[in-house]
Short mmCIF file of C-alpha atoms in Angstrom, two decimals:
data_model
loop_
_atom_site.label_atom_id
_atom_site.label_comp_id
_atom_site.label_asym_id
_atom_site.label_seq_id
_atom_site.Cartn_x
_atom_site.Cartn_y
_atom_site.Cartn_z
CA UNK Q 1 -0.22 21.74 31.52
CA UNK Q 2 -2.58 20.16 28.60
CA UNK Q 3 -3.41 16.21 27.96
CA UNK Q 4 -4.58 14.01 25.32
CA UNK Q 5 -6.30 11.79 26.59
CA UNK Q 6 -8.03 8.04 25.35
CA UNK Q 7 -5.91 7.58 22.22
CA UNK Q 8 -3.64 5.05 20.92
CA UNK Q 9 -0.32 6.20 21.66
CA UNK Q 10 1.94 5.20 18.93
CA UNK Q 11 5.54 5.36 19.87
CA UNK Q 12 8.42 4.17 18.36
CA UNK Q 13 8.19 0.59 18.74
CA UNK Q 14 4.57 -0.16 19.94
CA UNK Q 15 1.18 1.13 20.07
CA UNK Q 16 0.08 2.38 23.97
CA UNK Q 17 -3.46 2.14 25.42
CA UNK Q 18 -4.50 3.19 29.00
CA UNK Q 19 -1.88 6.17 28.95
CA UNK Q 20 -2.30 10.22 28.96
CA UNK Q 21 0.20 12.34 26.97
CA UNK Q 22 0.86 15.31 29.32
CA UNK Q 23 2.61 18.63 27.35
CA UNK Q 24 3.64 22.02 26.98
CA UNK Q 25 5.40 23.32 24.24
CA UNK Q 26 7.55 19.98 24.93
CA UNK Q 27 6.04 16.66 25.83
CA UNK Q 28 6.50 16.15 29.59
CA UNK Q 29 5.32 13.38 30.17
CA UNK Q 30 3.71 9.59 29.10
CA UNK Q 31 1.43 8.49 32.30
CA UNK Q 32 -1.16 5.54 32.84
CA UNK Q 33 -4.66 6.90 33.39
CA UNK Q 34 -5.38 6.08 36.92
CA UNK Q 35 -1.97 8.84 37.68
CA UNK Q 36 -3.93 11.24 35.93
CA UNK Q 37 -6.62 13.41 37.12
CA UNK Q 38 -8.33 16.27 35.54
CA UNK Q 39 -7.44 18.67 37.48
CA UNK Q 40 -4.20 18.60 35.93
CA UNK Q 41 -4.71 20.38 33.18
CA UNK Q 42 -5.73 23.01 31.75
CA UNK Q 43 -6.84 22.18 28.32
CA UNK Q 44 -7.86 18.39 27.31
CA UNK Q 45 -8.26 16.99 23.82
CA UNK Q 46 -9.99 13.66 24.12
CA UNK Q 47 -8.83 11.60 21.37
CA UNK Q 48 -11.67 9.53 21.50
CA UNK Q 49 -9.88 6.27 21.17
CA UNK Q 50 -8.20 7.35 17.56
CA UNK Q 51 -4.57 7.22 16.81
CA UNK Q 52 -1.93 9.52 18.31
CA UNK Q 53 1.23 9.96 16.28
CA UNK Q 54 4.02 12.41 16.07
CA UNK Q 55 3.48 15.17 13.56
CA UNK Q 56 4.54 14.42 10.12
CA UNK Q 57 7.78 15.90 8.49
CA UNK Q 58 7.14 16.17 4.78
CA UNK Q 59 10.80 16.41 2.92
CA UNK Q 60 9.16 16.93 -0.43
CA UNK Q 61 6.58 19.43 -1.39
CA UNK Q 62 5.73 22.21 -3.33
CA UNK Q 63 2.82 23.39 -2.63
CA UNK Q 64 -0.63 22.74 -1.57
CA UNK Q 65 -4.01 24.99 -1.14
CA UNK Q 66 -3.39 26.91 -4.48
CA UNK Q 67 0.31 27.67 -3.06
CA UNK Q 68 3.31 27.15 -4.41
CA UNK Q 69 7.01 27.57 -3.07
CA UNK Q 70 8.21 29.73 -6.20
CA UNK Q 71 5.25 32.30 -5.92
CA UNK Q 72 6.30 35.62 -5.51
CA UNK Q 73 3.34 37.69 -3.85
CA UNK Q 74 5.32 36.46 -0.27
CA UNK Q 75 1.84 34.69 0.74
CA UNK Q 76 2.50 31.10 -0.19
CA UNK Q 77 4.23 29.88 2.57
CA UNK Q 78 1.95 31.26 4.68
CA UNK Q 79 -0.74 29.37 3.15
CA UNK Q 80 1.11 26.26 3.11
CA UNK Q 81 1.69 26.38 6.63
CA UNK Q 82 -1.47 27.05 7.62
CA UNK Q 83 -3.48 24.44 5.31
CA UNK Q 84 -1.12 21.76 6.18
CA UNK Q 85 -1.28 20.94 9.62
CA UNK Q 86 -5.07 19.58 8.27
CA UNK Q 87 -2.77 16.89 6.56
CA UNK Q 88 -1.15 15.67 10.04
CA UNK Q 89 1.98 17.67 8.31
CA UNK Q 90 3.60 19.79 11.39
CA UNK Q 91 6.82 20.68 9.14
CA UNK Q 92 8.11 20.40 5.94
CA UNK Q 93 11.01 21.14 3.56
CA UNK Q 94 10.07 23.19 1.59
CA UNK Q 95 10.92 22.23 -2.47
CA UNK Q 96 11.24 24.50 -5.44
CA UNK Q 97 11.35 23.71 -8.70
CA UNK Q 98 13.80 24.20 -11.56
CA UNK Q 99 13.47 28.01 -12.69
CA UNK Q 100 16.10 30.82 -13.33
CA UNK Q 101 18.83 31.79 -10.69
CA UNK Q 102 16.59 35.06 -9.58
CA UNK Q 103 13.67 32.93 -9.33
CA UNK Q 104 15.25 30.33 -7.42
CA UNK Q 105 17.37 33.01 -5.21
CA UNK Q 106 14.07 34.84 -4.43
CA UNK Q 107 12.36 31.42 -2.92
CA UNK Q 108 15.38 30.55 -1.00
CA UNK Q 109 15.34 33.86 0.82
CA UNK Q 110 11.39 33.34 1.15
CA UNK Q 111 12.07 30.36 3.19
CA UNK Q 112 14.78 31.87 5.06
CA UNK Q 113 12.00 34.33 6.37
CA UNK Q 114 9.49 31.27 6.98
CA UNK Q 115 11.97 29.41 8.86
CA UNK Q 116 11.18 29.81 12.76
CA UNK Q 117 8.00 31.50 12.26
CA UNK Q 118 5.51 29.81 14.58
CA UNK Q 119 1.16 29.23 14.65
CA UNK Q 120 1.25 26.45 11.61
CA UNK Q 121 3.01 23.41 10.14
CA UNK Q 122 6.98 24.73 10.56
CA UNK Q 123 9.45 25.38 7.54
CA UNK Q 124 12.49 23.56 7.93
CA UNK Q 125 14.48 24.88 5.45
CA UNK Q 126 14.66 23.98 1.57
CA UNK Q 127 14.62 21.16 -0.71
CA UNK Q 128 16.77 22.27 -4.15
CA UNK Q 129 15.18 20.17 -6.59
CA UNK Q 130 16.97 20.91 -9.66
CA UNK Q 131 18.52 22.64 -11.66
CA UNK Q 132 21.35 19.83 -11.39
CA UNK Q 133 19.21 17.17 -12.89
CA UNK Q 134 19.18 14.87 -16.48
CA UNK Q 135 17.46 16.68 -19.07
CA UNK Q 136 16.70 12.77 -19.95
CA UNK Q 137 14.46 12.71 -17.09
CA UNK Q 138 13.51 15.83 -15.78
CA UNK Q 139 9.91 15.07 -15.72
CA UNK Q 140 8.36 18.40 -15.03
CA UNK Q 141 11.46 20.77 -14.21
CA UNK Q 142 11.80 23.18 -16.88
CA UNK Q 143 14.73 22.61 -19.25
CA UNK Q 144 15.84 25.71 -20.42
CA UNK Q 145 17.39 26.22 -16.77
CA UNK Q 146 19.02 22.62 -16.13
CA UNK Q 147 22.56 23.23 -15.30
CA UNK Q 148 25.82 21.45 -14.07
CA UNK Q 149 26.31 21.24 -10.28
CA UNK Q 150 27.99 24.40 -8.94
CA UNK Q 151 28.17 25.30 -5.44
CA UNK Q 152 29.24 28.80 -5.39
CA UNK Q 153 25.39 29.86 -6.00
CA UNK Q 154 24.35 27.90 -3.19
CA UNK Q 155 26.71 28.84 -0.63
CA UNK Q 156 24.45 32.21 0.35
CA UNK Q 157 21.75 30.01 1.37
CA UNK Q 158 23.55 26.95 3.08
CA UNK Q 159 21.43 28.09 5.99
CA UNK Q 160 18.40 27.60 4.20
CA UNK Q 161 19.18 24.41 1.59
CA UNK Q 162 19.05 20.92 3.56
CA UNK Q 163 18.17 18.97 0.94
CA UNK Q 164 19.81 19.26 -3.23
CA UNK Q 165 18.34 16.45 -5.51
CA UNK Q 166 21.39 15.46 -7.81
CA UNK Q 167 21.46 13.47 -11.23
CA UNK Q 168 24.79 11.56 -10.98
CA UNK Q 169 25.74 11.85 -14.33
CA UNK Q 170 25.95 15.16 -14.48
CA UNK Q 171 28.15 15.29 -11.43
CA UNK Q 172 31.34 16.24 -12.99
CA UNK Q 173 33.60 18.00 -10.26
CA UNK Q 174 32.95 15.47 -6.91
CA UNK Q 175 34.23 18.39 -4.72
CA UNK Q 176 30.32 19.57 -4.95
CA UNK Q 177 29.73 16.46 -3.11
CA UNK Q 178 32.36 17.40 -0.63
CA UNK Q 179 30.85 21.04 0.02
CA UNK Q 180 27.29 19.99 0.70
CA UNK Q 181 28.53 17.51 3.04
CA UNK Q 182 30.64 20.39 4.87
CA UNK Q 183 27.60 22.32 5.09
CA UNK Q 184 25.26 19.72 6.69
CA UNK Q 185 23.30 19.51 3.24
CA UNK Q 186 21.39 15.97 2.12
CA UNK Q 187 22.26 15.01 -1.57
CA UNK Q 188 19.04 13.41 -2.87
CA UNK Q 189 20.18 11.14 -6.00
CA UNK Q 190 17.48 11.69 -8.77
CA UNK Q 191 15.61 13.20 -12.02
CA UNK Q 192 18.26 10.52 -13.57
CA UNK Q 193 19.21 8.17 -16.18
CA UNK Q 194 22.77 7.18 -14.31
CA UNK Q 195 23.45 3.66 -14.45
CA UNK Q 196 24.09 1.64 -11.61
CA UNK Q 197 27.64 1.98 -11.42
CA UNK Q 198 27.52 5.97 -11.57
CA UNK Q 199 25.30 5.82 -8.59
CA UNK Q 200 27.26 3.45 -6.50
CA UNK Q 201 30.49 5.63 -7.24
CA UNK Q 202 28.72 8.33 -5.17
CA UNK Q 203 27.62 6.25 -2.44
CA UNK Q 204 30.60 4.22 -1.83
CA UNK Q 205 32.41 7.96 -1.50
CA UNK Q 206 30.03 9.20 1.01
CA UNK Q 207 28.06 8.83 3.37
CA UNK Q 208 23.98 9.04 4.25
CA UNK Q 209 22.05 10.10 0.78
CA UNK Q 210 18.59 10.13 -0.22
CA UNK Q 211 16.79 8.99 -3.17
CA UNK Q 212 14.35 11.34 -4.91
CA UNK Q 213 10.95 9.88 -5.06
CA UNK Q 214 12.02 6.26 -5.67
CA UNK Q 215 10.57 5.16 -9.52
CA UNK Q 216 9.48 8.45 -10.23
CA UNK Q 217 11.95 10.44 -12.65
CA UNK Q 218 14.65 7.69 -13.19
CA UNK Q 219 15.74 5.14 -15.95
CA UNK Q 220 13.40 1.83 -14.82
CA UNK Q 221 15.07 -1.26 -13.38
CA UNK Q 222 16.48 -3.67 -15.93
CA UNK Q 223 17.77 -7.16 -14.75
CA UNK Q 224 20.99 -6.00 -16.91
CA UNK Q 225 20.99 -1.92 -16.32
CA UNK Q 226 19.99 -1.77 -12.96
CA UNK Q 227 20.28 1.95 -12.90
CA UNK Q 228 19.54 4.04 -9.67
CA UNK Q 229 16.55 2.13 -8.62
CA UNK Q 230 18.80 -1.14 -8.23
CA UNK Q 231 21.38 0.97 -6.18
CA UNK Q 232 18.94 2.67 -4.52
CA UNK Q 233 17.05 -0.59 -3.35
CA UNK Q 234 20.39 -2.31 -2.43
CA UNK Q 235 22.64 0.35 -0.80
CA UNK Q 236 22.34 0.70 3.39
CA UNK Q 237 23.27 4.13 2.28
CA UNK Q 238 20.59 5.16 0.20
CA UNK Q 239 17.18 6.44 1.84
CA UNK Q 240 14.14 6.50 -0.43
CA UNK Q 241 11.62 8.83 -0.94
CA UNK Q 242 8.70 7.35 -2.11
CA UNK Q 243 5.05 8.75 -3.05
CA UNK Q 244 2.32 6.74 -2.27
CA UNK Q 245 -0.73 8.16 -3.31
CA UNK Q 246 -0.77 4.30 -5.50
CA UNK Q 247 -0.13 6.24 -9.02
CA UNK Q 248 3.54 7.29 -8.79
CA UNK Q 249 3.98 4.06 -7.42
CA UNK Q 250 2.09 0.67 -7.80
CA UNK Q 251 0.94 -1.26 -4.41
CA UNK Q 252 3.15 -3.94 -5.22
CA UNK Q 253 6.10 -1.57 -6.07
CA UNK Q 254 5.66 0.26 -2.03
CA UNK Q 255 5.99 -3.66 -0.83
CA UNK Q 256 9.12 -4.60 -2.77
CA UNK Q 257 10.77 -1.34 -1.32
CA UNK Q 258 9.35 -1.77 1.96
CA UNK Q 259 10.81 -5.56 1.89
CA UNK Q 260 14.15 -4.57 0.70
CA UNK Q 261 14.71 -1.33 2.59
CA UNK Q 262 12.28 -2.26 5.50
CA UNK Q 263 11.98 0.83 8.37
CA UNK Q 264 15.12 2.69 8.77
CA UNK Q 265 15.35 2.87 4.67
CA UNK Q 266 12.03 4.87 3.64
CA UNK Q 267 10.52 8.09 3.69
CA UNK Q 268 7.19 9.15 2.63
CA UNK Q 269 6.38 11.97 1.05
CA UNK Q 270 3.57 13.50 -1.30
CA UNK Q 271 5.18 15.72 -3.89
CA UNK Q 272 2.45 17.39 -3.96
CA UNK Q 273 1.55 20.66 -5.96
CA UNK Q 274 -0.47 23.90 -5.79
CA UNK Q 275 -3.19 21.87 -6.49
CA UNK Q 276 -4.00 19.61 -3.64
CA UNK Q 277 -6.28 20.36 -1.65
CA UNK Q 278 -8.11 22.32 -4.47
CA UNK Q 279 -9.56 19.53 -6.13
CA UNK Q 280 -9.60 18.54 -10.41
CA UNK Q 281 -9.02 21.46 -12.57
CA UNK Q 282 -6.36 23.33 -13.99
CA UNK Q 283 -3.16 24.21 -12.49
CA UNK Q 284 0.19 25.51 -12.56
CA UNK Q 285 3.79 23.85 -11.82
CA UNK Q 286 7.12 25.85 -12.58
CA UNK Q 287 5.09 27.59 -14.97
CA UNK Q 288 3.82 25.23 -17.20
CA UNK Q 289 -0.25 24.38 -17.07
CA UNK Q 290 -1.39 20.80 -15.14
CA UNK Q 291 -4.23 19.90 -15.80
CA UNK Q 292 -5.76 17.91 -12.85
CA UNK Q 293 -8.19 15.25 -13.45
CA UNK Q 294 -9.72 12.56 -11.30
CA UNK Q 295 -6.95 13.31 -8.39
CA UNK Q 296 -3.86 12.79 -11.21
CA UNK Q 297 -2.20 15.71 -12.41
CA UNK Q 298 -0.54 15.59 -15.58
CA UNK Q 299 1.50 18.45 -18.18
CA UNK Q 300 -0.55 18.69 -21.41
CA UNK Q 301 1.52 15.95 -22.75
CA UNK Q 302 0.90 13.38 -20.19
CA UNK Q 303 3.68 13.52 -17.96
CA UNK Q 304 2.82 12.81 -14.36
CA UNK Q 305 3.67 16.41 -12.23
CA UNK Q 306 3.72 16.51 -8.92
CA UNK Q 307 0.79 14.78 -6.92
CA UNK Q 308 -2.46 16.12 -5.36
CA UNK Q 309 -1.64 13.52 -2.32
CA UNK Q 310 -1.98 14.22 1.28
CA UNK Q 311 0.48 13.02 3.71
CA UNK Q 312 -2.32 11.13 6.18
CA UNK Q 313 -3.73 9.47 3.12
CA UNK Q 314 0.16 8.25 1.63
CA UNK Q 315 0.35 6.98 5.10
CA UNK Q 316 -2.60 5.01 5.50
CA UNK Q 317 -2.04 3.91 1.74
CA UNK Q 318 1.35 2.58 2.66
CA UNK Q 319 0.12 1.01 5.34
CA UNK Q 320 -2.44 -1.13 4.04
CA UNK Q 321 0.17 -1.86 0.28
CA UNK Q 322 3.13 -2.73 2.80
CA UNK Q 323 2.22 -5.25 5.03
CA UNK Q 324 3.75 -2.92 8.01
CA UNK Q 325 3.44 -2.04 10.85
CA UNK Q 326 1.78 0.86 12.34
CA UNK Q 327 4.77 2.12 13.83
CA UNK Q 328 6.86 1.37 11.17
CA UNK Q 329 4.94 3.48 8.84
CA UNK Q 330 4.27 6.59 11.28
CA UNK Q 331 8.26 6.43 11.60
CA UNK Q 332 8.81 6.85 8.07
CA UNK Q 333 6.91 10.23 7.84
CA UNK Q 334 8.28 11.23 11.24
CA UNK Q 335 11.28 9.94 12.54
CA UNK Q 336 13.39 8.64 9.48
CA UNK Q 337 13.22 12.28 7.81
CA UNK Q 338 13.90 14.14 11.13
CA UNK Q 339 17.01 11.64 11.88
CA UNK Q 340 18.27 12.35 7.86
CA UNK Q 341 17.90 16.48 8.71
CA UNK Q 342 19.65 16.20 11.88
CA UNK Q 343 16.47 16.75 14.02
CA UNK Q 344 15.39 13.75 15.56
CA UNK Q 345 16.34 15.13 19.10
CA UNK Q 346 13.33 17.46 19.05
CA UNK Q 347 11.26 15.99 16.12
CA UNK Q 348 9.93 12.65 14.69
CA UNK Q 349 8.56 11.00 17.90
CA UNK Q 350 6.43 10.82 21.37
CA UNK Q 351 9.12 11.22 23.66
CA UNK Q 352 9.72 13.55 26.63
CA UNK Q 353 11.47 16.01 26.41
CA UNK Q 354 11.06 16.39 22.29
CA UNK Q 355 8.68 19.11 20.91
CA UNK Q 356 5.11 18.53 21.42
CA UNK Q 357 3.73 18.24 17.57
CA UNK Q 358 1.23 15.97 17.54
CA UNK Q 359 -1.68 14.26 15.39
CA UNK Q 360 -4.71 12.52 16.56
CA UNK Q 361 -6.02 10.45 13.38
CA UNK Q 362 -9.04 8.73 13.21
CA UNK Q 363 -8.43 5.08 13.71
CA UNK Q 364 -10.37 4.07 10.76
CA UNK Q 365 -9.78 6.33 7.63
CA UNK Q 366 -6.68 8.25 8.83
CA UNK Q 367 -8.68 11.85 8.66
CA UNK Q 368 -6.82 14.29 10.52
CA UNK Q 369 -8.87 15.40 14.24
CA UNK Q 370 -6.40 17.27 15.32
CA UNK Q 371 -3.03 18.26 15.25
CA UNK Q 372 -0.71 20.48 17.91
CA UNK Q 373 2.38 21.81 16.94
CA UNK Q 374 5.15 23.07 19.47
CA UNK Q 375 1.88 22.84 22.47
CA UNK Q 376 -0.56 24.81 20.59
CA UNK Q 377 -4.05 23.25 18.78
CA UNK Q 378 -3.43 25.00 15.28
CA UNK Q 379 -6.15 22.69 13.81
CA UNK Q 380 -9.61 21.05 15.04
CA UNK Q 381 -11.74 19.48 12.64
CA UNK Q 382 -15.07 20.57 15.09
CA UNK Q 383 -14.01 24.29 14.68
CA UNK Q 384 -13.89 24.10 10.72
#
């Protein structure tokens, strides 16, 4: 059995002191100190009165430590997973970007080897992010490979996709809708100029959908073209990615989601790139050049691709824009995308019984002290 012991447990609704999180490869149990002893254990990690949260489930990234999801040598997502869990990120989805049908087929079956694999952050499965997208606003997805919705190329990797961003308007044949739904895949509504009513057509057919990094890559909100964000902001149905590294998305815009969608409606992500964690520079993103400068990357013509953000940072970041609370926010990087996959009875939250991924943050700048995924310590800042 192994403990951590003098943090502040956050669980779903509250923040515990006096308690000892007891685990093995599944939490086993909650206690108050004075029932614990020692003894009991055979490996501690003393918290040192610092936050303890459920490991974070990133939906939407790319890459990260000069990896990206498309990269052929086979060694990317092996990287990722072993530079994330430094982020408080225990598993993500991992999210390619708009290339040609080989290129795209070859990542998908990459992840299909990644999925399972243990000793780092855990690959969930894949997040399709184009080539079904508006050419009007396809930010930094490469245009020569855009393409209508079409299923048929999909169906060898319904095991792997969970997540395929959309663009309403180029939604012709709703039966696409219909087959991702039959497979247990998210449609994330984005990359878009539809107007309000195209979007709510969707919604009000189906069920649960996601927005793809609310703001970001979608006509802006107009008191008379409301457009996706107005749907998205309004509709029950719609959960919304949003990046809050406080570029993609202003302060003020996090607290007018977070007021209209409040808890169950948000889920942070970072979007992030090859180049986080590498620092300013030059870069690469679907195989044009970013150029990375002060944090912000940009293409050589301005447009904002991808983010450098870490997910502890867009945490404490929304924390502080939103107003909040602590549990609220840990749930949106936790629990709300591990009840959207269909995994929130193992993932997403301190509870007995689930897996043991863990994340003790520092309870005054959010740095990541250590993080334990399935039971095992796969990062320790001491030991860097």
């Amino acid at each position: 059995m192994k403990a951590i012991i003098d943090g502040l447990l956050v669980l779903s609704n509250e923040i515990v002191t006096g308690h000892i999180l007891m685990y093995e490869k599944d939490i086993w149990k909650i206690v108050p100190r004075h029932q614990f002893r020692a003894g009991m254990c055979t490996e501690l990690i003393d918290a040192n009165g610092g936050f303890v949260v459920p490991g974070f489930i990133n939906e939407h990234i790319h890459g990260c430590a000069g990896a990206d999801v498309m990269d052929e040598d086979g060694q990317a997502l092996e990287t990722m997973r072993k530079a994330l869990p430094a982020t408080g990120v225990t598993s993500f989805v991992a999210t390619t970007m708009t290339q040609s049908k080989e290129a795209m087929a070859g990542a998908l079956e990459r992840v299909r080897q990644a999925m399972g694999k243990q000793g780092g952050a855990q690959v969930l499965g894949a997040h399709l992010e184009g080539p079904f997208v508006s050419e009007d606003y396809k930010g930094a997805q490469a245009a020569g490979y855009l393409a209508a919705p079409d299923f048929s190329w999909i169906a060898p990797y319904a095991d792997v996709v969970k997540i395929i961003t959309v663009a309403p308007e180029v939604l012709k044949n709703k039966s696409f809708l219909k087959e991702c739904r039959d497979h247990q895949i998210l449609v994330s509504l984005g990359h878009s100029a539809a107007t309000y009513e195209e979007v709510m057509e969707i919604v009000d057919a189906g069920g649960l959908c996601h927005a793809t990094h609310l703001y970001n890559a979608m006509a802006p909100f107009h008191h008379r073209q409301p457009g996706l964000v107005g749907a998205a902001l309004l509709s029950p149905k719609v959960h919304c990615e949003l990046i809050c590294d406080n570029l993609h998305v202003h302060p003020a815009a996090q607290k007018l989601a977070y007021q209209l969608k409040g808890r169950d409606g948000i889920i942070l992500v970072t979007d992030s790139m090859r180049a986080c964690l590498q620092g300013d520079g030059e870069s690469e993103l679907g195989g044009q050049a970013v150029y990375v400068k002060d944090g912000q990357a940009r293409l050589a013509d301005g447009t904002l691709a991808g983010s450098t953000a870490v997910m502890n940072q867009v945490v404490l970041n929304f924390l502080i824009n939103s107003g909040a609370s602590l549990p609220d926010v840990v749930a949106m990087a936790s629990a709300n995308p591990a009840k959207d996959l269909g995994l929130y009875d193992r993932l997403g939250s301190l509870e007995e019984g689930k897996q043991a991924d863990v994340v003790v943050l520092d309870s005054n700048d959010f740095h990541v002290k250590q993080t334990v995924i399935a039971g095992e310590l796969v990062y320790d800042e001491l030991a860097k």
